[in-house]
Amino acid sequence: MDTVYPGLQLDKSMYGQPYTYSENGKVYSNVFGMLRNDKIVPLQGQYDPKRGDIIIGVVNEEKFSGYSVYINLPSEGSLSSRDSREELETGDVIECEVDYVNEIKQVSLTNPKKLGFGSVMIIPPVKVPRVIGKQMSMINLIKEKTGCDIRMGKNGILWINDCKNKPIVIKTINKILREAQFSGLTSRIGEFLDKEIKNKE
Amino acid sequence: MSIMNELRRGAFIDMIKTGKRLTDRDFYEYRDIEVKKGVLATADGSALARIGDTQVLASVKFTVGEPYPDRPDEGVFITNAELVAFANPSYEPGPPNEDAIELARVVDRGIRSSEIIDLKSFYLEEGKVLMMFIDLWILDDQGNLSDTSALAAMGALLNTKLPKYEDGELVREGDLENLKLSNIVTEHTFGKVADKTFIDPMLDEEIAAEGKITFGVMDDKIVTVQKSGWQSFTKDEVFSLMDIAFKKHSELKSILTK
Amino acid sequence: MEKPDKLIVNGKRLDGRGVDDLRPISIHAHVLSNADGSALIRWGNNLVLAGVRGPRECFPRHMADPFKAIIRAKYEMTPFSSKEEHGRSGPNRRSIEISKLIRHVFENVVLLEKYPKSQIDIFIEILQSDGGTRCAAITAASVALADAGIPMKDMVQAVAVGKVNDEIVLDLNYIEDSASDGADVPIAVAGRNKDILLFQMDGILDKSQFEEVFSKVFKAADKIKELQTKALEEVYFATEKGEVKKRLPLY
């Protein structure tokens, strides 16, 4: 595992990878982070929208022929009313897909699904893979033990339904964010969940 | 982004109706508190106070000035607060806004009305007195700037050294005397929403709060009060919150004098 | 206060340093919870705090650039930062000029095209000053930007070189800077190529002395870059252990 920082030269094989740039045929890192398995894992950073990403958004405003949706980026995503089967209102939380990202990083969304009453959390996008876990092991573990429905958007927005164990889910997510050591995290979280649920009863 | 503030406000109101706060805190429990004194080498007194993740830096610095015409034998002090732009996403750089001004004035009143500083001791000679600047630099706003700033100001005053006055100038060499304080003042802020009150509002709780009340306390006396926000408080609420403020005063006072 | 006239005696400066020595520098990143990125630098008796916000939506909207992010930089000296008397709050001509130049430094290295119509704010508070604050500010801002995950071509290091008692000397403190026969040359460079991003001068030097100026700056920049990387590594590894506390290391 090696540290990378803006301006550090990388192997040519990293050409085109996220968090790199190239100049005169050489490849450099553009963020601070770690090089793990030939991928740069940044310390922090904003969500980089890509076509096909499944994300969570919050409807902010009804606009002419559509909606503007808050998606944890500097500008809001746009959803056309043609793309939504149901009528949406300001404050609705939706799970949707990134349809198109133009050259000036404006995002258009499609396939919205209204999520019901619940709570929304914003977590750093670089931590999303940890909340999901390898092959969804972490998020499924939490869902199983708490009986809650949880959706983690790639953009860092997380939705939890109004289940009775919702406060435990929130506590667990915060714990995962603080404790990010790879080895054994899933089993530690499993133990934590068991204890919390028992304490509640 | 306003929609996210609305959601946060709604989430907190839901929780408080079920008798819970946003984190596992009791309604009248402070977050973790820390005060570090003497953190600035260029100031005559300084402190960094932290309540939870809120961080405020206070500096005390003296200069030679003129007394007010109606109090020619007393020194002068001025309290100023600056909300630094990176302290909160909603701040914009520019001249002090109404929140910064209110904050400074409330901290100032706590020190002034309590008379813990004998301003006559700032007299230097005819027409010259010590002028004391208390600067409150808000570096990280995660709610309850009032109590954190008051702690920082008090911490700074507790380690302030008076410069010597020689030949019309202030000299800061050699052994200096400590600023004398006759007592210690602390401030305690409560938020109110959905008919529930709670101490030390963190940021999301503050955004949701409809009303706020701050009590400045010295021993068993109230030295200043500030109520803000549109929501009202009943007389009974005021008295019960005062009692809680008295209790919290001893806790915070022992942190300051550690 | 009397100004000493011999600032270098037998190769040693008043504070014991040699002509090529940097003052002691320590950098901590991720010290604030609200800022997207932050860094506190202690450089000799300078204490400088940099906070970064963004990329975020550009306000006012009409200032937005449709193709890239804009940078707003503000350098501010606190009224309690100098050993002298209490200063005045608010921007003055000097801080406005420095703010503009800091903006130009980062307009070069930040990959602005990645965030069209956004703005990136860099705010720098000088909590204690003792000569060379603009260089400490740029060095800290570079770390704060990396802490925020804002993509950049390079890390930036800055240091001032001067002429003191006819010698070219690295990293002037306030006393050395105020010496009347000196020169003060603050320079910021991009770490990789040593491209020059900030370059000012006050005083009189002839062209041949600049070789020495750049050579000292480039060597010092490498040392400073190591400290910047170390500060970020500490945050990275603390995050791994779940120990990151966003606290200012003031004591």
XYZ file of C-alpha atoms in Angstrom:
710
model
C 0.000 0.000 0.000
C 1.519 3.282 -1.086
C 0.639 6.914 -0.493
C -0.175 9.002 -3.520
C -0.515 12.776 -3.672
C -1.248 15.370 -6.357
C 1.655 15.430 -8.794
C 3.101 12.025 -7.893
C 4.067 10.066 -10.977
C 2.372 6.691 -11.367
C 2.944 3.655 -13.529
C 1.803 4.077 -17.160
C -0.686 1.258 -16.618
C -2.760 3.650 -14.468
C -3.583 5.721 -17.544
C -7.267 6.707 -17.614
C -7.983 5.550 -14.070
C -10.074 7.790 -11.799
C -8.086 10.318 -9.752
C -5.262 10.478 -12.314
C -4.288 12.897 -15.050
C -1.730 12.616 -17.811
C 0.769 15.020 -19.298
C 3.360 14.327 -22.024
C 2.667 10.625 -21.926
C 3.202 10.337 -18.172
C 0.500 9.587 -15.595
C 0.134 11.369 -12.253
C -2.182 11.227 -9.262
C -4.472 14.233 -8.761
C -5.562 13.500 -5.179
C -4.129 12.413 -1.886
C -4.877 8.790 -1.128
C -3.629 5.237 -1.067
C -2.794 2.977 -3.967
C -4.524 -0.343 -3.214
C -4.689 -3.165 -5.757
C -3.838 -0.727 -8.574
C -6.705 1.580 -7.630
C -6.445 4.936 -5.936
C -8.556 5.214 -2.794
C -8.801 8.914 -1.997
C -8.820 10.388 1.482
C -11.972 12.360 0.653
C -13.769 13.728 -2.308
C -16.985 14.631 -3.963
C -19.174 12.133 -5.775
C -18.264 11.785 -9.469
C -21.507 10.958 -11.305
C -21.427 8.265 -13.997
C -24.154 7.042 -16.316
C -25.966 4.095 -14.799
C -25.134 4.906 -11.157
C -28.001 4.212 -8.775
C -28.320 7.168 -6.423
C -30.713 8.662 -3.896
C -32.062 12.166 -4.300
C -34.432 14.558 -2.555
C -36.906 16.469 -4.716
C -36.206 20.154 -4.162
C -38.369 22.046 -6.603
C -40.973 21.457 -9.224
C -39.824 23.050 -12.430
C -41.318 23.524 -15.825
C -41.725 19.989 -17.223
C -39.911 18.304 -14.385
C -38.137 18.483 -11.055
C -34.803 19.607 -9.659
C -33.405 17.049 -7.262
C -30.758 17.453 -4.588
C -28.137 14.768 -5.128
C -25.198 15.882 -2.913
C -23.424 17.745 -5.712
C -22.868 21.477 -6.311
C -25.707 21.546 -8.832
C -28.967 19.700 -8.653
C -29.936 16.831 -10.883
C -32.854 17.240 -13.243
C -35.683 14.802 -13.702
C -38.172 15.273 -16.498
C -41.836 14.573 -15.739
C -41.905 12.257 -18.732
C -39.501 9.995 -16.887
C -41.551 9.674 -13.741
C -44.547 7.445 -13.601
C -45.830 8.986 -10.358
C -46.233 12.593 -9.328
C -43.546 13.863 -7.038
C -43.527 16.606 -4.405
C -40.874 18.752 -2.794
C -39.303 16.712 -0.013
C -39.907 13.293 -1.600
C -36.933 10.949 -1.372
C -36.353 8.985 -4.559
C -34.056 6.202 -5.710
C -33.089 6.885 -9.303
C -30.538 6.249 -11.995
C -28.038 8.655 -13.527
C -29.095 8.885 -17.148
C -26.684 11.374 -18.596
C -23.831 13.591 -17.400
C -22.955 16.387 -19.816
C -19.565 18.087 -20.327
C -20.347 20.639 -17.693
C -21.272 18.006 -15.097
C -25.023 18.541 -15.161
C -26.789 15.347 -14.268
C -30.081 14.162 -15.661
C -31.909 11.409 -13.858
C -34.303 8.683 -14.868
C -36.291 5.754 -13.417
C -37.304 7.443 -10.191
C -38.862 5.286 -7.467
C -40.475 7.152 -4.614
C -39.210 5.840 -1.289
C -41.682 6.133 1.562
C -41.446 7.880 4.907
C -38.050 7.517 6.467
C -34.818 9.293 7.238
C -31.977 10.413 5.076
C -28.260 10.525 5.963
C -25.413 12.009 3.963
C -22.144 10.133 4.190
C -18.829 10.869 2.448
C -19.006 9.261 -1.020
C -15.596 7.613 -0.542
C -17.072 5.624 2.350
C -20.025 4.247 0.360
C -18.232 0.961 -0.505
C -17.680 0.308 3.213
C -21.322 0.749 4.061
C -22.288 -1.577 1.224
C -19.547 -4.115 1.971
C -18.049 -6.788 -0.284
C -20.894 -8.173 -2.393
C -23.336 -6.155 -0.264
C -22.443 -8.157 2.842
C -22.481 -5.179 5.225
C -25.713 -3.541 4.147
C -27.506 -6.886 3.987
C -26.290 -7.726 7.501
C -27.788 -4.521 8.860
C -31.047 -5.033 6.994
C -31.381 -8.614 8.263
C -30.678 -7.885 11.895
C -32.780 -4.721 12.137
C -35.580 -5.586 9.777
C -35.240 -2.149 8.177
C -35.196 -1.267 4.512
C -32.014 0.639 3.661
C -30.905 2.110 0.343
C -27.360 3.443 -0.126
C -26.937 5.724 -3.128
C -23.549 5.864 -4.798
C -23.693 9.615 -4.259
C -23.458 9.262 -0.486
C -27.140 9.702 0.326
C -28.613 6.901 2.435
C -32.322 6.287 3.078
C -33.764 4.237 5.956
C -37.479 3.494 6.164
C -39.564 4.339 9.254
C -38.909 0.988 10.917
C -38.780 0.606 14.689
C -35.038 -0.101 14.701
C -34.213 2.995 12.669
C -32.215 4.646 15.508
C -30.057 1.489 15.712
C -29.395 1.650 11.968
C -28.299 5.281 12.303
C -25.983 4.420 15.188
C -24.531 1.512 13.219
C -23.826 3.592 10.127
C -22.058 6.212 12.252
C -20.012 3.426 13.822
C -18.969 2.069 10.417
C -17.898 5.562 9.352
C -15.753 6.018 12.432
C -14.300 2.515 12.482
C -13.080 1.873 9.006
C -10.444 -0.808 9.552
C -10.924 -3.443 6.914
C -10.336 -6.700 8.698
C -13.197 -8.126 10.686
C -15.436 -5.062 10.403
C -18.460 -7.036 9.261
C -18.314 -9.443 12.193
C -17.707 -6.590 14.655
C -20.743 -4.797 13.299
C -22.723 -8.020 13.585
C -21.838 -8.231 17.287
C -22.638 -4.539 17.769
C -26.073 -4.981 16.194
C -26.864 -8.005 18.351
C -25.988 -6.058 21.488
C -27.986 -2.967 20.513
C -31.092 -4.927 19.622
C -30.886 -6.899 22.859
C -30.490 -3.688 24.909
C -33.573 -2.281 23.370
C -35.756 -5.124 24.474
C -29.658 22.621 -0.083
C -32.531 24.242 1.754
C -34.475 21.028 1.312
C -31.829 19.197 3.331
C -32.201 21.714 6.161
C -35.932 21.132 6.067
C -35.405 17.376 6.276
C -32.982 17.764 9.181
C -35.399 20.006 11.006
C -38.200 17.488 10.449
C -36.025 14.581 11.604
C -35.119 16.350 14.836
C -38.695 17.371 15.570
C -39.785 13.737 15.080
C -37.125 12.536 17.495
C -37.793 15.133 20.137
C -41.489 14.296 20.179
C -40.513 10.759 21.193
C -38.357 12.168 24.003
C -34.987 11.715 22.317
C -32.284 14.054 21.030
C -30.280 13.549 17.849
C -27.484 11.711 19.614
C -27.608 9.681 22.831
C -27.655 12.780 25.003
C -29.924 13.678 27.872
C -31.996 16.811 27.468
C -29.876 18.698 30.000
C -26.482 17.226 29.234
C -23.604 19.080 27.599
C -21.450 17.565 24.887
C -17.789 16.908 25.645
C -16.112 20.150 26.855
C -12.446 21.133 26.694
C -10.683 24.444 27.385
C -7.011 24.992 26.581
C -5.490 28.186 27.930
C -2.517 30.177 26.711
C -2.563 28.967 23.103
C -1.466 32.207 21.405
C 2.027 33.598 21.954
C 1.155 37.034 20.570
C -1.814 37.697 22.877
C -1.816 38.858 26.489
C -4.267 36.050 27.277
C -5.862 33.360 25.108
C -7.874 30.159 25.147
C -9.351 27.616 22.759
C -12.721 26.279 23.948
C -14.476 23.285 22.495
C -17.994 21.972 23.141
C -18.530 18.869 21.024
C -17.149 19.852 17.629
C -17.712 23.599 18.086
C -14.334 25.358 18.439
C -13.867 29.016 19.440
C -10.559 30.820 19.926
C -10.482 33.837 22.273
C -7.718 36.392 22.519
C -7.216 39.168 25.078
C -4.916 41.987 24.065
C -4.218 45.340 25.676
C -3.406 48.673 24.188
C -3.166 52.185 25.671
C -6.344 54.174 25.151
C -8.483 57.017 26.400
C -11.160 56.513 29.017
C -14.803 57.364 28.401
C -15.369 61.016 29.338
C -17.868 60.159 32.075
C -15.514 57.602 33.675
C -12.062 59.111 33.533
C -10.501 56.737 36.043
C -11.682 53.477 34.495
C -10.279 51.295 31.762
C -12.248 50.192 28.730
C -12.945 46.816 27.171
C -14.452 45.831 23.849
C -15.668 42.389 22.842
C -15.747 41.453 19.188
C -16.777 38.196 17.503
C -15.839 37.052 14.034
C -17.618 34.168 12.326
C -14.817 32.888 10.110
C -16.154 31.802 6.734
C -14.993 28.181 6.949
C -16.709 27.697 10.324
C -20.095 26.961 8.823
C -21.293 26.310 5.259
C -23.804 29.145 5.478
C -21.301 31.864 6.404
C -20.157 34.363 3.827
C -17.113 36.600 4.308
C -17.962 40.223 4.971
C -18.748 42.643 7.772
C -20.119 41.157 11.035
C -23.714 40.038 10.649
C -26.423 40.227 13.288
C -25.511 36.810 14.760
C -21.885 37.754 15.313
C -22.863 41.057 16.847
C -25.445 39.495 19.172
C -22.946 36.833 20.218
C -20.261 39.359 21.112
C -22.672 41.557 23.032
C -24.028 38.651 25.122
C -20.535 37.457 26.078
C -19.590 41.062 26.818
C -22.582 41.597 29.095
C -21.724 38.519 31.104
C -18.296 39.944 31.889
C -19.416 43.534 32.296
C -22.518 43.204 34.494
C -20.855 40.714 36.764
C -18.092 43.268 37.435
C -15.508 40.527 37.825
C -12.894 42.915 36.463
C -12.141 46.065 38.412
C -11.858 48.555 35.593
C -10.307 51.098 37.940
C -7.209 48.878 38.017
C -6.731 49.701 34.311
C -6.014 53.349 35.073
C -2.496 54.338 33.945
C -2.226 58.118 34.248
C -4.209 61.269 33.462
C -6.159 60.665 30.277
C -4.647 57.193 29.711
C -6.071 53.811 30.569
C -5.641 50.237 29.486
C -7.978 49.297 26.679
C -8.680 45.557 26.557
C -9.796 43.826 23.357
C -11.505 40.471 23.684
C -11.627 38.847 20.256
C -13.780 35.777 19.754
C -12.744 33.910 16.617
C -15.367 31.318 15.684
C -13.427 28.605 13.881
C -15.880 25.685 13.817
C -19.644 26.091 14.346
C -21.464 22.896 15.279
C -23.998 24.683 17.467
C -24.042 26.677 20.706
C -21.542 29.367 19.909
C -22.705 31.361 22.962
C -21.599 28.969 25.646
C -18.413 28.020 23.783
C -17.462 31.673 23.252
C -18.183 32.514 26.878
C -15.918 29.643 27.968
C -13.194 30.759 25.588
C -13.421 34.367 26.801
C -13.329 33.322 30.454
C -10.424 30.948 29.783
C -8.512 33.723 28.052
C -9.145 36.159 30.924
C -7.983 33.531 33.425
C -4.530 33.372 31.858
C -4.193 37.054 30.950
C -1.068 38.846 32.081
C -1.111 42.618 32.463
C 1.622 44.433 30.573
C 3.710 46.986 32.479
C 3.327 50.670 31.686
C 6.736 52.379 31.252
C 7.347 55.779 29.642
C 3.994 55.861 27.960
C 4.338 52.399 26.398
C 3.252 48.894 27.250
C 6.096 46.539 28.065
C 5.695 42.792 28.154
C 9.045 41.665 29.468
C 9.984 40.218 32.807
C 7.545 39.070 35.475
C 4.042 40.198 34.729
C 1.036 40.295 37.013
C -2.040 38.216 36.342
C -5.265 40.016 35.497
C -7.337 39.904 38.677
C -10.794 38.403 38.372
C -13.085 38.466 41.402
C -15.165 35.532 40.155
C -16.010 33.352 37.197
C -18.983 33.697 34.864
C -20.327 30.932 32.628
C -23.160 30.965 30.111
C -25.782 28.296 29.485
C -27.990 28.146 26.426
C -31.242 26.230 25.983
C -33.188 25.607 22.786
C -36.921 25.069 22.519
C -38.933 23.231 19.907
C -42.293 21.439 19.977
C -42.705 22.543 23.613
C -39.539 20.731 24.690
C -36.413 22.456 25.967
C -32.851 21.147 25.861
C -29.415 22.450 26.774
C -26.412 22.958 24.468
C -28.086 22.659 21.071
C -25.873 21.040 18.441
C -26.109 22.424 14.920
C -29.066 20.425 13.616
C -30.927 21.047 16.873
C -30.178 24.761 16.633
C -31.494 24.926 13.071
C -34.743 23.356 14.286
C -35.033 25.411 17.489
C -37.842 27.931 17.487
C -36.515 29.811 20.497
C -33.309 30.033 22.510
C -32.502 31.391 25.934
C -29.073 32.005 27.435
C -28.336 32.611 31.110
C -25.064 34.109 32.353
C -24.358 32.749 35.836
C -21.962 33.669 38.641
C -22.278 31.491 41.770
C -25.985 31.684 42.592
C -26.670 34.889 40.684
C -27.883 35.543 37.175
C -25.737 38.221 35.535
C -27.218 38.301 32.063
C -30.107 36.847 30.090
C -30.703 36.714 26.359
C -33.795 35.234 24.759
C -33.837 35.010 20.972
C -35.898 33.350 18.253
C -39.618 33.784 17.721
C -40.885 31.148 20.145
C -41.986 32.206 23.614
C -41.031 30.743 26.982
C -43.397 30.458 29.924
C -42.456 31.819 33.318
C -42.305 28.264 34.707
C -39.941 27.211 31.937
C -37.701 30.182 32.700
C -37.416 29.263 36.387
C -36.726 25.595 35.779
C -34.102 26.389 33.168
C -32.475 28.853 35.553
C -32.145 26.095 38.121
C -30.472 23.863 35.580
C -28.146 26.720 34.611
C -27.037 27.092 38.253
C -26.207 23.390 38.385
C -24.275 23.502 35.126
C -22.368 26.569 36.283
C -20.444 24.489 38.844
C -19.591 21.872 36.208
C -18.228 24.386 33.739
C -16.509 26.425 36.431
C -14.483 23.407 37.504
C -13.449 22.750 33.897
C -12.236 26.359 33.645
C -10.232 26.268 36.834
C -8.629 22.868 36.207
C 12.592 48.194 19.923
C 16.145 48.555 18.701
C 16.909 46.934 15.362
C 20.084 44.849 15.619
C 22.447 45.615 12.758
C 24.435 42.435 12.625
C 21.847 39.768 11.886
C 24.357 37.116 10.901
C 27.414 36.450 13.001
C 29.798 33.666 11.966
C 27.167 32.072 9.737
C 24.601 31.977 12.529
C 21.464 34.088 12.572
C 19.901 35.653 15.651
C 17.744 32.589 16.274
C 20.691 30.219 15.822
C 19.840 29.114 12.280
C 22.257 28.805 9.400
C 21.580 30.747 6.183
C 19.974 27.710 4.539
C 17.844 26.569 7.460
C 14.077 26.622 7.607
C 12.414 27.462 10.885
C 10.747 24.468 12.574
C 7.522 23.610 10.738
C 4.678 21.339 11.809
C 1.519 20.729 9.792
C -1.761 19.102 10.868
C -4.577 18.392 8.422
C -8.303 17.798 9.018
C -8.546 19.970 12.134
C -12.046 21.391 11.622
C -15.345 19.539 11.340
C -17.268 21.967 9.138
C -14.716 22.939 6.519
C -14.437 20.425 3.673
C -10.677 20.479 4.128
C -8.421 22.202 6.631
C -4.830 22.505 7.786
C -3.061 24.216 10.680
C 0.595 25.107 10.172
C 3.037 26.197 12.824
C 6.032 27.752 11.050
C 8.510 29.233 13.520
C 6.277 31.612 15.482
C 3.714 31.817 12.703
C 0.416 30.039 13.353
C -1.776 29.827 10.262
C -5.136 28.086 9.765
C -6.437 27.319 6.258
C -10.000 26.147 5.578
C -11.438 25.085 2.226
C -15.074 24.844 1.142
C -16.308 23.288 -2.032
C -16.704 22.600 -4.751
C -20.128 24.110 -4.125
C -22.741 25.997 -6.036
C -21.503 29.371 -7.181
C -23.015 32.425 -5.468
C -23.771 34.852 -6.917
C -24.913 32.790 -9.881
C -23.901 35.352 -12.457
C -20.245 34.959 -11.470
C -20.237 31.269 -12.336
C -18.061 30.089 -15.204
C -19.965 27.583 -17.377
C -16.822 25.583 -18.071
C -14.903 25.517 -14.818
C -14.946 26.230 -11.118
C -13.918 29.635 -9.826
C -11.648 30.071 -6.833
C -12.231 32.596 -4.098
C -9.302 33.140 -1.763
C -9.267 35.269 1.365
C -6.165 35.845 3.464
C -6.848 37.622 6.737
C -4.589 38.670 9.602
C -6.393 38.505 12.923
C -6.103 41.647 15.058
C -4.251 39.633 17.713
C -1.669 38.098 15.406
C 1.198 40.496 15.790
C 3.547 40.935 18.712
C 2.816 44.623 18.418
C -0.402 46.296 19.414
C -3.897 45.069 18.639
C -4.633 45.593 14.972
C -7.836 46.385 13.134
C -10.209 43.725 11.875
C -11.108 43.433 8.279
C -9.347 43.446 4.936
C -6.728 46.052 4.156
C -4.842 46.724 0.955
C -2.053 44.315 1.804
C -4.388 41.416 2.610
C -6.449 42.077 -0.515
C -3.332 41.906 -2.668
C -2.154 38.711 -0.999
C -5.614 37.149 -1.368
C -5.530 37.825 -5.099
C -2.088 36.287 -5.532
C -3.058 33.202 -3.532
C -6.028 32.764 -5.825
C -3.713 32.856 -8.858
C -1.496 30.151 -7.329
C -4.360 27.709 -6.974
C -6.024 28.646 -10.271
C -2.952 27.022 -11.769
C -2.899 23.703 -9.915
C -6.545 22.947 -9.135
C -8.251 20.966 -11.926
C -11.007 23.541 -12.308
C -12.647 21.990 -15.403
C -13.866 19.098 -13.294
C -16.412 21.325 -11.516
C -18.092 23.677 -13.952
C -20.313 26.421 -12.519
C -18.977 25.793 -9.008
C -16.843 27.744 -6.617
C -14.015 26.657 -4.359
C -13.324 28.854 -1.301
C -9.933 29.100 0.346
C -9.952 31.011 3.645
C -6.780 31.644 5.561
C -6.584 33.079 9.070
C -3.248 34.262 10.378
C -3.496 33.592 14.110
C 0.135 34.492 14.922
C 2.525 36.263 12.569
C 6.317 36.430 12.523
C 7.368 37.011 8.924
C 6.560 34.834 5.910
C 2.852 34.441 6.587
C 1.869 34.409 2.923
C 4.206 31.479 2.323
C 2.861 29.605 5.333
C -0.657 30.399 4.093
C -0.040 28.939 0.630
C 1.648 25.860 2.076
C -1.281 25.261 4.447
C -3.913 25.942 1.760
C -2.356 23.297 -0.465
C -2.762 20.726 2.317
C -6.329 21.881 3.059
C -7.283 21.449 -0.616
C -5.816 17.923 -0.667
C -7.643 17.174 2.596
C -10.900 18.201 0.903
C -10.217 15.785 -1.939
C -10.159 18.570 -4.529
C -8.198 17.244 -7.517
C -4.987 19.131 -8.290
C -2.052 18.792 -10.664
C 0.414 19.238 -7.872
C 1.049 20.198 -4.258
C 2.372 23.745 -3.747
C 5.164 24.806 -1.415
C 6.085 28.409 -0.647
C 8.990 30.018 1.177
C 10.604 33.445 1.232
C 14.254 34.105 0.591
C 15.948 37.368 1.362
C 19.117 39.322 1.439
C 20.324 40.015 4.941
C 23.689 41.670 5.614
C 24.513 41.028 1.931
C 23.925 37.279 2.125
C 21.123 35.317 0.471
C 19.232 33.764 3.325
C 16.336 31.284 3.469
C 13.064 31.844 5.363
C 13.219 35.290 6.925
C 11.485 35.933 10.213
C 9.962 39.295 11.103
C 13.132 40.871 12.498
C 15.205 39.831 9.495
C 12.474 40.981 7.132
C 12.341 44.440 8.705
C 16.087 44.976 8.344
C 16.541 48.028 6.180
C 19.179 46.884 3.701
C 17.511 43.604 2.896
C 15.398 42.114 0.162
C 12.389 39.868 0.604
C 11.466 37.400 -2.134
C 8.480 35.129 -1.423
C 8.169 32.313 -3.965
C 5.646 29.497 -4.358
C 6.387 26.492 -6.573
C 4.503 23.470 -7.848
C 6.245 20.519 -6.221
C 6.816 18.357 -9.274
C 8.258 20.673 -11.941
C 9.112 23.555 -9.671
C 6.934 25.780 -11.860
C 6.829 29.212 -10.277
C 3.334 30.146 -9.141
C 3.982 33.104 -6.838
C 6.940 35.438 -7.200
C 7.281 38.805 -5.569
C 10.148 40.942 -4.544
C 10.837 43.840 -2.308
C 14.402 45.272 -2.208
C 17.365 45.283 -4.584
C 19.036 42.231 -6.085
C 21.070 41.748 -9.206
C 20.246 39.058 -11.743
C 23.044 36.719 -10.699
C 21.735 36.517 -7.136
C 18.513 34.954 -8.377
C 20.309 31.684 -9.213
C 21.032 31.325 -5.528
C 17.499 32.416 -4.647
C 15.892 29.694 -6.756
C 18.328 27.027 -5.703
C 17.564 27.649 -2.026
C 13.813 27.780 -2.659
C 13.725 24.542 -4.673
C 15.690 22.643 -2.011
C 13.472 23.953 0.773
C 10.337 23.129 -1.242
C 11.250 19.435 -1.262
C 11.554 19.427 2.527
C 8.249 21.252 2.903
C 6.510 18.816 0.557
C 7.532 15.908 2.794
C 5.885 17.639 5.754
C 2.716 18.214 3.735
C 2.503 14.561 2.731
C 3.194 13.452 6.289
C 0.327 15.608 7.595
C -2.099 14.015 5.132
C -0.813 10.514 5.836
C -1.475 11.001 9.539
C -5.091 11.813 8.778
C -5.420 8.899 6.408
C -4.083 6.379 8.897
C -6.074 7.869 11.773
C -9.227 7.540 9.660
C -8.379 3.877 9.124
C -8.230 3.364 12.878
C -11.368 5.401 13.467
C -9.382 7.891 15.501
C -9.807 11.074 13.502
C -10.728 13.884 15.820
C -11.338 17.107 14.012
C -9.643 19.223 16.652
C -7.232 22.098 16.458
C -3.898 21.004 17.924
C -3.348 24.200 19.881
C -1.653 23.964 23.253
